[in-house]
Coordinates of C-alpha atoms and ligand atoms in Angstrom, one line a residue:
X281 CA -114.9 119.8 56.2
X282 CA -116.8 122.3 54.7
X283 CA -115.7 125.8 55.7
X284 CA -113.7 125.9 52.5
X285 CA -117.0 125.9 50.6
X286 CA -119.2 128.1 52.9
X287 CA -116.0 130.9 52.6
X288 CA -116.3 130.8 49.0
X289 CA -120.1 130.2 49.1
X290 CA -119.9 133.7 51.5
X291 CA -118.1 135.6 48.8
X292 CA -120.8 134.6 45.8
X293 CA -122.1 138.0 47.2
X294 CA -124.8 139.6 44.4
X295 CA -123.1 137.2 41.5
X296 CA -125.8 135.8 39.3
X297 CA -125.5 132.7 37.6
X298 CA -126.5 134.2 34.2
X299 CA -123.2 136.1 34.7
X300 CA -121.5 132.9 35.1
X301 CA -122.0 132.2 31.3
X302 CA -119.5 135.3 30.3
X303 CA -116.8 132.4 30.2
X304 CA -118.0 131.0 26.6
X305 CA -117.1 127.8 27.2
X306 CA -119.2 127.4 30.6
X307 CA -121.7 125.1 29.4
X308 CA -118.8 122.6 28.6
X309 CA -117.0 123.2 31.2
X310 CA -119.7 122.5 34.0
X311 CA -121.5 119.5 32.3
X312 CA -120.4 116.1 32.1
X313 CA -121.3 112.6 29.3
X314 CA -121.5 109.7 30.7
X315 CA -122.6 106.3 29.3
X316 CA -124.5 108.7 26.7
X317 CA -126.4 110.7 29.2
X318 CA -125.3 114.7 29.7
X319 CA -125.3 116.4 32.9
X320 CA -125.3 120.0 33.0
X321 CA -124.6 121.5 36.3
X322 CA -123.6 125.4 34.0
X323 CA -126.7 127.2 35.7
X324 CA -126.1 126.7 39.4
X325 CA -123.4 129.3 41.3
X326 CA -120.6 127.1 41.2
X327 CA -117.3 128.2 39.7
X328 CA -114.1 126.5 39.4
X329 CA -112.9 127.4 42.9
X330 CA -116.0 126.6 44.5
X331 CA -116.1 122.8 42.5
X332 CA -112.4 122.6 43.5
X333 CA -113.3 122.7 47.4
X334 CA -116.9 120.3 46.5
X335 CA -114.4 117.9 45.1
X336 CA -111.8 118.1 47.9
X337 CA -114.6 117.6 50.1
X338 CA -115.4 114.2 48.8
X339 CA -111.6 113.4 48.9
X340 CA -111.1 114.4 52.6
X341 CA -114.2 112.0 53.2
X342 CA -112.7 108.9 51.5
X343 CA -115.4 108.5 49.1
X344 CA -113.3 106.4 47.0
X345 CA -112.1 104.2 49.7
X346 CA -115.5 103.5 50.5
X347 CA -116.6 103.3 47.1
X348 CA -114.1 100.3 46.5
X349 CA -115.2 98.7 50.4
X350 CA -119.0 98.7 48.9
X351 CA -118.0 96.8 45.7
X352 CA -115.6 94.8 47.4
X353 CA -118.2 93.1 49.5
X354 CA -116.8 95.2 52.9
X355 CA -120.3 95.6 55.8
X356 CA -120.4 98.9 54.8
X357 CA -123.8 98.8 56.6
X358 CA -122.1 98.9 60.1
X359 CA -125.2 99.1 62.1
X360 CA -126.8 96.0 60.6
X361 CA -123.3 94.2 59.9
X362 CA -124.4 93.7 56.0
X363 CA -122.3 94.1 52.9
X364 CA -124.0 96.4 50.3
X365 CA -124.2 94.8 47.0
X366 CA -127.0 95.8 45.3
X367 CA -124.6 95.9 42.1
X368 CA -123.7 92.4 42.0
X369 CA -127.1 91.9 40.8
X370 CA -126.3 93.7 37.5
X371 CA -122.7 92.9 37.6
X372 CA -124.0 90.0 34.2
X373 CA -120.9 90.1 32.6
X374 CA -118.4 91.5 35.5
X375 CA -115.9 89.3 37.9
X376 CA -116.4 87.7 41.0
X377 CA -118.0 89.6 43.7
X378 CA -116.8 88.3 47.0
X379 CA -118.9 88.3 50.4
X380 CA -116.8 86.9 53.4
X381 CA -114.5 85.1 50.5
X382 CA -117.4 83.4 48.5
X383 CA -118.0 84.5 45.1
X384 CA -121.7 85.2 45.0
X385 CA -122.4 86.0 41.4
X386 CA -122.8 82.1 40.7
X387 CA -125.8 82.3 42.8
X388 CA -127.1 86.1 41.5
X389 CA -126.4 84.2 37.6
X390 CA -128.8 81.1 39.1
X391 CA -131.5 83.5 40.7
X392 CA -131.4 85.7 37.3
X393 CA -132.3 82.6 35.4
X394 CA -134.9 81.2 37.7
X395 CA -136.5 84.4 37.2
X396 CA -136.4 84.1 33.6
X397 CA -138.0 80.5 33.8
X398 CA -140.9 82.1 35.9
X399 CA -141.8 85.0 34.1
X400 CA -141.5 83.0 30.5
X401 CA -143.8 80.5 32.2
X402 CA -146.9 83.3 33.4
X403 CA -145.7 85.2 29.9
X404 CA -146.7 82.0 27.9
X405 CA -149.9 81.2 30.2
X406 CA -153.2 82.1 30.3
X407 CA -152.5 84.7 32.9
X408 CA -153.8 88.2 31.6
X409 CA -153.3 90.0 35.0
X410 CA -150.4 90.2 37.5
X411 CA -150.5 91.5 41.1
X412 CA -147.1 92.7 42.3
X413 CA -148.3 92.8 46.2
X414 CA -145.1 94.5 48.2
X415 CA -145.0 98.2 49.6
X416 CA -141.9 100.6 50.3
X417 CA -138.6 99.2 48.0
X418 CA -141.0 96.1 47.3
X419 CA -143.1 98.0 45.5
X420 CA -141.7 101.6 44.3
X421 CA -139.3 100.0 42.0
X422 CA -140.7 97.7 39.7
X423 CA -143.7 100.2 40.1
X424 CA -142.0 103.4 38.8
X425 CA -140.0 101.1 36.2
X426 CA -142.9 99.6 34.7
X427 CA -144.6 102.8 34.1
X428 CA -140.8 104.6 33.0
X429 CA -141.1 100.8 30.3
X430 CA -144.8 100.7 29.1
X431 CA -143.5 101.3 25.1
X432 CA -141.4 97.7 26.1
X433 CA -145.0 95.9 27.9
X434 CA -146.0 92.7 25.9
X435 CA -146.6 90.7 29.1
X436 CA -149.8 90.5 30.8
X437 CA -151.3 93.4 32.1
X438 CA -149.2 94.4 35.7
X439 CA -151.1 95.6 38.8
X440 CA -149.2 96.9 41.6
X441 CA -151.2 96.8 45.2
X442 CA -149.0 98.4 48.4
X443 CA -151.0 100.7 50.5
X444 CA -153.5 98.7 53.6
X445 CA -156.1 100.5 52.8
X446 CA -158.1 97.8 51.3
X447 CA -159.5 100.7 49.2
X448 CA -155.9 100.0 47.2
X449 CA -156.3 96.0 46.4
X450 CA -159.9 96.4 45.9
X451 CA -159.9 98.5 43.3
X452 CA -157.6 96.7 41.7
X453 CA -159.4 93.5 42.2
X454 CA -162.8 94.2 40.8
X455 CA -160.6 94.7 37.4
X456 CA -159.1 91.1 37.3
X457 CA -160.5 87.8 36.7
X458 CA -159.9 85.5 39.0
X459 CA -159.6 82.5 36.8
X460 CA -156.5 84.6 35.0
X461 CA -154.8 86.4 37.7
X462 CA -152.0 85.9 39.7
X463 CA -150.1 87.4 42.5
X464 CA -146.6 88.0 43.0
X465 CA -146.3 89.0 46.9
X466 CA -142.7 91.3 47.0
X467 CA -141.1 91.7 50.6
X468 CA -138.0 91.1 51.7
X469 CA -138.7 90.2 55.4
X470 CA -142.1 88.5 54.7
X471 CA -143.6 90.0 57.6
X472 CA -144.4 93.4 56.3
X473 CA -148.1 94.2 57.6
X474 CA -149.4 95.6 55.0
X475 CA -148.3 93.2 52.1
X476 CA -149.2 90.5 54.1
X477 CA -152.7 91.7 55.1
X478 CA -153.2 92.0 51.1
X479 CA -151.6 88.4 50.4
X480 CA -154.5 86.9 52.8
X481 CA -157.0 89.2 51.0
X482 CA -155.7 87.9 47.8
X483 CA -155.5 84.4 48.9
X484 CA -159.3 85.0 50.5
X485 CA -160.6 86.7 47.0
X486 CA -159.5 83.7 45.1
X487 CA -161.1 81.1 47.7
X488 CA -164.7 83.3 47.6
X489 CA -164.6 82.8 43.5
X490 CA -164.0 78.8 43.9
X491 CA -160.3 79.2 42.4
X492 CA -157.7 77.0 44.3
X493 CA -154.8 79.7 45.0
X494 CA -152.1 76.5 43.9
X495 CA -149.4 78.0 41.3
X496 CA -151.4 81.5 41.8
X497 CA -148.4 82.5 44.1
X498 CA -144.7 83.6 43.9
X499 CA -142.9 84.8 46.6
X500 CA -140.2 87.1 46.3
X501 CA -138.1 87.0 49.7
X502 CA -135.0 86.5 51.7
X503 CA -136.9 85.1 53.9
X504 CA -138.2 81.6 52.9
X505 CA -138.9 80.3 56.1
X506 CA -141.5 82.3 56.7
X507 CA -142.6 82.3 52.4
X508 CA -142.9 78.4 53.2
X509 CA -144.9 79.0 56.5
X510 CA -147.5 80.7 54.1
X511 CA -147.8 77.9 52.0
X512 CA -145.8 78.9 48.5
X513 CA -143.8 75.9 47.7
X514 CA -139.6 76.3 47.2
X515 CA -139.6 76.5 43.5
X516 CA -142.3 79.5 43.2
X517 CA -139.8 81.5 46.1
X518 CA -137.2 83.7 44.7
X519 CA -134.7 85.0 47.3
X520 CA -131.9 87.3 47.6
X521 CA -129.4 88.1 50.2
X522 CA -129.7 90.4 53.2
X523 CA -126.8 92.4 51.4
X524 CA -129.6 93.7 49.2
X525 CA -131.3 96.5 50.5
X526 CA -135.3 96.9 50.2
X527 CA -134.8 99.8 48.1
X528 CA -132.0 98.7 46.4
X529 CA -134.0 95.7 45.2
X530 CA -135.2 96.1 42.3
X531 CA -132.1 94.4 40.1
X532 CA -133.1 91.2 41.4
X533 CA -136.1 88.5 42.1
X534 CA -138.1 92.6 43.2
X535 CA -138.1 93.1 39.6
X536 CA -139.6 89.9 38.7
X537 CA -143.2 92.0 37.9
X538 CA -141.3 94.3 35.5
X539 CA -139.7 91.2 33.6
X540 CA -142.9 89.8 33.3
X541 CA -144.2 92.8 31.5
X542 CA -141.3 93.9 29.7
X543 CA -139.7 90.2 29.5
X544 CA -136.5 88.8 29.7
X545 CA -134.5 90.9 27.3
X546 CA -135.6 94.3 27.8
X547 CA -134.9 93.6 31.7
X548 CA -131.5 92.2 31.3
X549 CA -130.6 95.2 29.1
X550 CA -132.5 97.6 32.2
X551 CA -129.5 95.7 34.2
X552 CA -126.7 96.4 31.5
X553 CA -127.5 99.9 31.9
X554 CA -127.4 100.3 35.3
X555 CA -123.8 98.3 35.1
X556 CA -122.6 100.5 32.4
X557 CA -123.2 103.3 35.7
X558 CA -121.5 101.2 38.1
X559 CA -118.4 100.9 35.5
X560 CA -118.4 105.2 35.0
X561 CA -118.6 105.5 38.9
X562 CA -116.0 103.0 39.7
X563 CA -113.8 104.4 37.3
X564 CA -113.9 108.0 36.3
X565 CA -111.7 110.7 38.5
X566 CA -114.1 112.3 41.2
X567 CA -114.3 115.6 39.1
X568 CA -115.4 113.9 36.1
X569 CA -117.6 111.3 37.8
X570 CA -121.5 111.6 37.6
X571 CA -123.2 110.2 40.5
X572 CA -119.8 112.2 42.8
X573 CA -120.5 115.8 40.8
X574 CA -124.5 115.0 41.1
X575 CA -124.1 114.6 44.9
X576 CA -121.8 117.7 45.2
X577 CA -124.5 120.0 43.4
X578 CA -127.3 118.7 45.4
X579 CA -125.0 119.0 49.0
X580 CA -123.8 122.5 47.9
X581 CA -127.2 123.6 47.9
X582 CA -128.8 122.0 50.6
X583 CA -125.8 121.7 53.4
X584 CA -123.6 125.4 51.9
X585 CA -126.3 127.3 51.1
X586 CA -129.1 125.9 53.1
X587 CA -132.1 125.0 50.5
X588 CA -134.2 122.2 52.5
X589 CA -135.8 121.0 49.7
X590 CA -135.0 119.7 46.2
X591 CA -137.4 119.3 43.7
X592 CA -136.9 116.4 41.0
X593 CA -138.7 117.3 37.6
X594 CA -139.0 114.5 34.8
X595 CA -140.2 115.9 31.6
X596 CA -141.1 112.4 30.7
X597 CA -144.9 111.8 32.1
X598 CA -143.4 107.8 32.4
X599 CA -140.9 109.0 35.0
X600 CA -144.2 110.2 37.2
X601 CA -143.2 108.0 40.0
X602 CA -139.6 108.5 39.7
X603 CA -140.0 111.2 42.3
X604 CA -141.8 108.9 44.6
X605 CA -139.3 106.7 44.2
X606 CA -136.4 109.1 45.4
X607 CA -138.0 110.0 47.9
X608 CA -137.8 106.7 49.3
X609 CA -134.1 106.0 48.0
X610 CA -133.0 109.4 49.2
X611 CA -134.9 110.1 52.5
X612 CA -135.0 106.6 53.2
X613 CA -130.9 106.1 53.1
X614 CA -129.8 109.8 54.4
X615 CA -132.5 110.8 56.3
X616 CA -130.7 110.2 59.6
X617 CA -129.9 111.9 62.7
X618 CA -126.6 110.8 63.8
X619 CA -123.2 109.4 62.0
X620 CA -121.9 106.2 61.9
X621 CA -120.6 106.2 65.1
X622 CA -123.5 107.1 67.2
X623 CA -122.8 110.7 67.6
X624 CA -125.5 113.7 66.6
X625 CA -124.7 114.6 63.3
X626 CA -123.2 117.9 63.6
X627 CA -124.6 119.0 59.4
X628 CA -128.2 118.5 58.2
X629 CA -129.4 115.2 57.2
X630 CA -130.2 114.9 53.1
X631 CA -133.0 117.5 52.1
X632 CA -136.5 116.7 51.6
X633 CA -137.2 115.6 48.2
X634 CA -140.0 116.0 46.1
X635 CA -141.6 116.6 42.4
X636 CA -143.7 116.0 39.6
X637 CA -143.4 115.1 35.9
X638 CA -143.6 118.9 33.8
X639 CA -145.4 120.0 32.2
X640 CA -148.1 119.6 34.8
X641 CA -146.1 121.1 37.3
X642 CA -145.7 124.2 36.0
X643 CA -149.9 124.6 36.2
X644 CA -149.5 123.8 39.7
X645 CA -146.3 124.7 41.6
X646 CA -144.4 126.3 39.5
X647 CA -145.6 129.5 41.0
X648 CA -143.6 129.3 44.0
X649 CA -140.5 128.0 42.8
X650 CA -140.6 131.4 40.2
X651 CA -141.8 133.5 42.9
X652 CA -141.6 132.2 46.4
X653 CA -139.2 133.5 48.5
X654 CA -137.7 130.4 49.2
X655 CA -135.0 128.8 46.5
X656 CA -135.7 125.3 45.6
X657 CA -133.0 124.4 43.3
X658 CA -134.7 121.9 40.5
X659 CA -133.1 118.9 39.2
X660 CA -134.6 118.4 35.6
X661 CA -135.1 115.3 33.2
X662 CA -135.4 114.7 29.8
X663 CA -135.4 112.9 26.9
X664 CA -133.9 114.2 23.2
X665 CA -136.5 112.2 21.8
X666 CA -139.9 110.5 22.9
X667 CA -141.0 107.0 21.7
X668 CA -144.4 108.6 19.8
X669 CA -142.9 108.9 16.3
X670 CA -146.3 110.0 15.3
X671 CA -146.0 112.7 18.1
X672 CA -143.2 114.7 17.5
X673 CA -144.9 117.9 18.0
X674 CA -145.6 116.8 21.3
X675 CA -142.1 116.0 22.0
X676 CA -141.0 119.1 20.7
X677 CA -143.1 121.3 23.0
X678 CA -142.2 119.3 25.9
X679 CA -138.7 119.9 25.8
X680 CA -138.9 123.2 24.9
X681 CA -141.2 123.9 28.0
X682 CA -138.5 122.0 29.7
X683 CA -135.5 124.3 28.7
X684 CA -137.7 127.2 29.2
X685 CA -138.1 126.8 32.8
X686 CA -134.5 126.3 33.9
X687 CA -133.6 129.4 31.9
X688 CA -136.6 131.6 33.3
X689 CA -135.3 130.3 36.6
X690 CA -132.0 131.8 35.8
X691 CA -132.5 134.6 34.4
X692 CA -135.9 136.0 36.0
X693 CA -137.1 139.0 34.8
X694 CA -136.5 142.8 36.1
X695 CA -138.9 145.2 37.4
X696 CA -137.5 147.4 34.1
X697 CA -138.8 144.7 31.9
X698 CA -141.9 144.4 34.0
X699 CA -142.8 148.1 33.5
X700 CA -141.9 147.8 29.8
X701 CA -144.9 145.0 29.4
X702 CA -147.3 147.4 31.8
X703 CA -146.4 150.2 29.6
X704 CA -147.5 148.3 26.3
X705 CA -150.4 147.6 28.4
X706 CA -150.9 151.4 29.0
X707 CA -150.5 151.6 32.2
X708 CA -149.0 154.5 34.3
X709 CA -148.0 155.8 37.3
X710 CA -148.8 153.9 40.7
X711 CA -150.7 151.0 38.6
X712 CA -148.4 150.5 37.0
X713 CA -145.4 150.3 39.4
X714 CA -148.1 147.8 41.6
X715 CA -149.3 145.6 38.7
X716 CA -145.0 145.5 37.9
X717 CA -144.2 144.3 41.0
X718 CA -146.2 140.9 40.8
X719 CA -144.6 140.6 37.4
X720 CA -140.9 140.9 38.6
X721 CA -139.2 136.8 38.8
X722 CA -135.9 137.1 41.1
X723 CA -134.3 134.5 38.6
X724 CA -130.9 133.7 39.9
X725 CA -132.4 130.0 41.0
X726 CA -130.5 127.1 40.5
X727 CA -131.1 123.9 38.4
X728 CA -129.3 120.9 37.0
X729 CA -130.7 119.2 33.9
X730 CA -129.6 115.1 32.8
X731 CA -131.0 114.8 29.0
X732 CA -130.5 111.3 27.4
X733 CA -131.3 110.4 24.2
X734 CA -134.5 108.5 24.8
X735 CA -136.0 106.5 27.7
X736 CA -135.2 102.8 26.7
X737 CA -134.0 99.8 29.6
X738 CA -130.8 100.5 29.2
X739 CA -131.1 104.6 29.8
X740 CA -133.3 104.2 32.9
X741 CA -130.9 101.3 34.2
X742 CA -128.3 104.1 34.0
X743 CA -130.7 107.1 35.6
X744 CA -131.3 105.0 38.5
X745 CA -128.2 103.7 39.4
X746 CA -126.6 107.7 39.3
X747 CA -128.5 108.4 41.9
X748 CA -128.5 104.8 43.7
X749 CA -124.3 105.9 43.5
X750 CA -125.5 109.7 44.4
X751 CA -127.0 108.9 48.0
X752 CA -124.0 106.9 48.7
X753 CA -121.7 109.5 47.9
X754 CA -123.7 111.9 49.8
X755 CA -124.2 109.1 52.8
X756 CA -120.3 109.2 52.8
X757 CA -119.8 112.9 52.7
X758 CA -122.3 113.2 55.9
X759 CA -120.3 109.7 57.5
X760 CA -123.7 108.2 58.1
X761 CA -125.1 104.6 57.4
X762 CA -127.7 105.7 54.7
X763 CA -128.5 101.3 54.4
X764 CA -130.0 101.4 57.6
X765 CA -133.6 102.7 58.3
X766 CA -134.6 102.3 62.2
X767 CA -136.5 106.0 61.7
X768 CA -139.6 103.5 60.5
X769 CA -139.6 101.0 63.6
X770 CA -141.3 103.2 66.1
X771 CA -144.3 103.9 63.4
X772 CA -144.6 100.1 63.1
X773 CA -144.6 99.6 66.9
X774 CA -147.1 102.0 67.9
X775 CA -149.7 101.0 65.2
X776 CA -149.3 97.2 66.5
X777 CA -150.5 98.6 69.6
X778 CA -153.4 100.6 68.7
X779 CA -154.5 98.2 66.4
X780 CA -156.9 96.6 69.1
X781 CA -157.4 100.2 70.5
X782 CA -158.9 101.4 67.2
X783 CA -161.4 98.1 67.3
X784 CA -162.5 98.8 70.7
X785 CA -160.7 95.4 71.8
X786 CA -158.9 97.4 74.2
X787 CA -158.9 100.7 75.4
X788 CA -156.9 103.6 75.1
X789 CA -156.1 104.4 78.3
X790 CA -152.2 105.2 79.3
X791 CA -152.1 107.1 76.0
X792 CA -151.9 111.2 75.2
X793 CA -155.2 113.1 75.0
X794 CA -155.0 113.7 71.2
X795 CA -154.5 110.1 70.6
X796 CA -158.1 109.3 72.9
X797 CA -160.1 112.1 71.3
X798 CA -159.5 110.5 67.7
X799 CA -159.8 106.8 69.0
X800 CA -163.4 107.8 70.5
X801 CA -163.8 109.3 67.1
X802 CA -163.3 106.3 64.9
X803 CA -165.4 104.5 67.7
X804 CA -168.3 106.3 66.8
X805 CA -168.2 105.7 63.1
X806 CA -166.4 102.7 62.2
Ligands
F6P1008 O1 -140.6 100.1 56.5 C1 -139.6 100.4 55.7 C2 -139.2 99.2 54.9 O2 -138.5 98.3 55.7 C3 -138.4 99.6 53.6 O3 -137.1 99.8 53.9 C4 -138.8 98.4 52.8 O4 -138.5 98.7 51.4 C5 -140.2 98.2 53.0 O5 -140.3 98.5 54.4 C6 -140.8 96.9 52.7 O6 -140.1 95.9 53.4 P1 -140.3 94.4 52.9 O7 -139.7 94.2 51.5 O8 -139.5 93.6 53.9 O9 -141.7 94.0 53.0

């Protein structure tokens, strides 16, 4: 499938990309608009030959078949039997949606507005603090999405509590009041350990103040059995499908925390976004289709050319958990080990992915991705414009710093312009060759930058569902089930077990050496 690529990727030879940009119309030519947003691919080594054989790779692996299977309600998710259909949650003004031959967008409408009815009620209460309780795609969504909305916050103030350290819900305890906070426990299954160790905690911290925890609790589930079992009557649970994916969830009753700060409107229009996506990826031709050229780019460099990282780069500080959030929607999804059909995958898995918002990590990491001798091609974010009117200047820098830095990446600079800037110095001779050297950047790196005019509900609707549509084409391309994630069960088993090991309930014995030496250690000091 992909020798066609690696040939051509073979013959790239010396090329730089700077090169590249002797065709004037490059720029245009290797950048796509869609629903507003502008992806430009220009400064990475593909050519038309080389985008060609990308594209013809996604052909050869039906990615439009499959496309049409996911929205048609098809169990794409083979190993779990589940239809994928995340997008019927935004789907607000699109056609039926059929799962086994029921139409299920008359219940998605029914959910939607229950979740207005909820969040208007704690909006117009005395509430002043929410707890969104909920960890992994119960929590990274509405998490990263509140932060990416504050301009749009006019809801009570929204806490979100994941981790089981109780260091986590503490500290965000002794900031609420407990006569005017409420929880909202997120998790799909409802049996999550960690949210539900921080649900009793809640539950316990409201008992020690003398508040009764009745209409302090809203479950968001697809479980309701077990939300019942826990005590939170029918009409404060909000449940979805199992055709929703945990980090896929944030469309529906996941997102109820982010309505309640941003409120009704602002969400629905966070929805309309993400549908205008779904419309541009169900329609547009695979060469002029974001999420399928985003994918391309990013498989190029990680399964052609070999880079094992990929750094994600916001220059918009509210995107700071957007890379946290990838990591989960990316790794999560295509972080497997075998295809669909059981058999060792015979190409890497998706690469790791990582980042931070610039400009703070240019003081930080920078360095190596200028300088290391590994290539991590960057994938960079940005908005035209910021929402501080009174801050332009601010704005201003911060896109400039952000253009800066793919085009020192691509361009470098020589060891001739080194020595120019030691000569001005006045340096000579050996010094000066040695204090060149450290000032020589290879350039030649690759990057990809999505600009959008401003980060509204509507533009990050439509950021995250390009990449929601990105993993899937990639899952496709690599023919594995990236809505499946059995990589976390053995995790989860193991720290059942050594639960009453670590509490000196039982002892340790039958496991490795390591594992005994730290147990003893944690005896001593716990
Ligand atoms: O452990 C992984 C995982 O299952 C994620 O896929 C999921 O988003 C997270 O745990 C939380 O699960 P739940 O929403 O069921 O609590």
């Amino acid at each position: 499938m992909w020798d066609d690529v690696k040939q051509l990727a073979d013959g790239i030879g010396p090329r730089r990309i700077e090169d590249l940009f002797q065709n004037a119309n490059r720029a245009a030519e290797f950048s796509l608009q869609a629903s507003g947003m502008l992806f430009d691919y220009s400064k990475t080594q593909l050519d038309d030959q080389i985008r060609a054989a990308l594209i013809k790779v996604a052909q050869d692996a039906g990615v439009e078949a499959r496309r049409d299977e996911m929205f048609g309600g098809a169990q794409i998710n083979e190993t779990e039997g589940r239809a994928v259909l995340h997008t019927a949650l935004r789907n607000l003004d699109g056609g039926a949606v059929l799962v086994d031959g029921t139409d299920v967008m008359p219940e998605v409408m029914a959910t939607l507005r229950q979740m207005e009815t909820v969040a208007n009620e704690i909006r117009g209460s005395q509430i002043t603090d929410v707890v969104n309780i909920g960890i992994g795609g119960s929590d990274l969504g509405p998490k990263m999405a509140a932060i990416a909305l504050s301009p749009y916050h006019d809801g009570p103030r929204c806490h979100f509590v994941s981790n089981v350290d109780g260091a986590d819900i503490s500290d965000v305890l002794r900031g609420c009041d407990p006569a005017t906070t409420m929880f909202i426990v997120a998790s799909k299954t409802f049996t999550t350990i960690e949210t539900m160790t921080n649900a009793r905690t809640a539950r316990d911290w409201l008992d020690h103040h003398g508040v009764s925890d009745s209409g302090r609790f809203v479950a968001l589930s697809s479980n309701a059995a077990k939300a019942a079992e826990w005590g939170i009557p029918g009409d404060r649970v909000l449940g979805f499908e199992d055709w929703v994916g945990g980090r896929y969830s944030v469309w529906g009753p996941i997102g109820l925390t982010l309505m309640v700060a941003v409120g009704p409107d602002a969400f629905k229009a966070f929805l309309r976004g993400a549908q205008e996506m779904d419309r541009h990826f169900r329609a547009a031709p695979l060469h002029q289709n974001m999420p399928v050229l985003l994918a391309l780019v990013g498989m190029f460099h990680n399964q052609v050319l070999g880079h094992a990282t990929r750094a994600v780069l916001p220059y918009d500080n509210r995107l700071s958990r957007l890379p946290a959030y990838l990591q989960q929607l990316e790794m999560e999804s295509n972080g497997k080990g075998v295809s669909m059909d059981g058999n060792p995958l015979s190409v890497h898995s998706g690469p790791v992915v990582w980042g931070e918002p610039g400009t703070n990590g240019q003081h930080a990491f920078y360095q190596l991705i200028h300088q290391g001798t590994r290539t991590v091609p960057c994938e960079f974010l940005v908005g035209a414009a910021g929402h501080e009117q009174d801050l332009r200047h601010h704005q201003d820098l911060l896109v400039a710093n952000c253009l800066a830095q793919s085009e020192a990446l691509m361009k470098g600079r020589s060891i001739e312009a080194a020595r120019d800037i030691m000569r001005t110095k006045g340096l000579t001779g050996a010094e000066l060759e040695r204090q060149a050297a450290h000032r020589v950047f290879p350039g030649n790196r690759p990057s990809t930058t999505l600009i959008y005019p401003l980060l509204t509900p509507e533009v990050l609707g439509r950021i995250i569902a390009l990449y929601e549509h990105r993993v899937f084409v990639e899952g496709v391309i690599l023919g594995i089930n990236s809505y499946d994630q059995w990589g976390v069960e053995l995790g989860k088993e193991l720290a059942t077990s050594l639960g009453p090991v670590v509490t000196g309930r039982e002892t340790a014995e039958g496991k490795d050496g390591s594992t005994r030496q730290l147990v003893e250690y944690v005896l001593l000091y716990r």
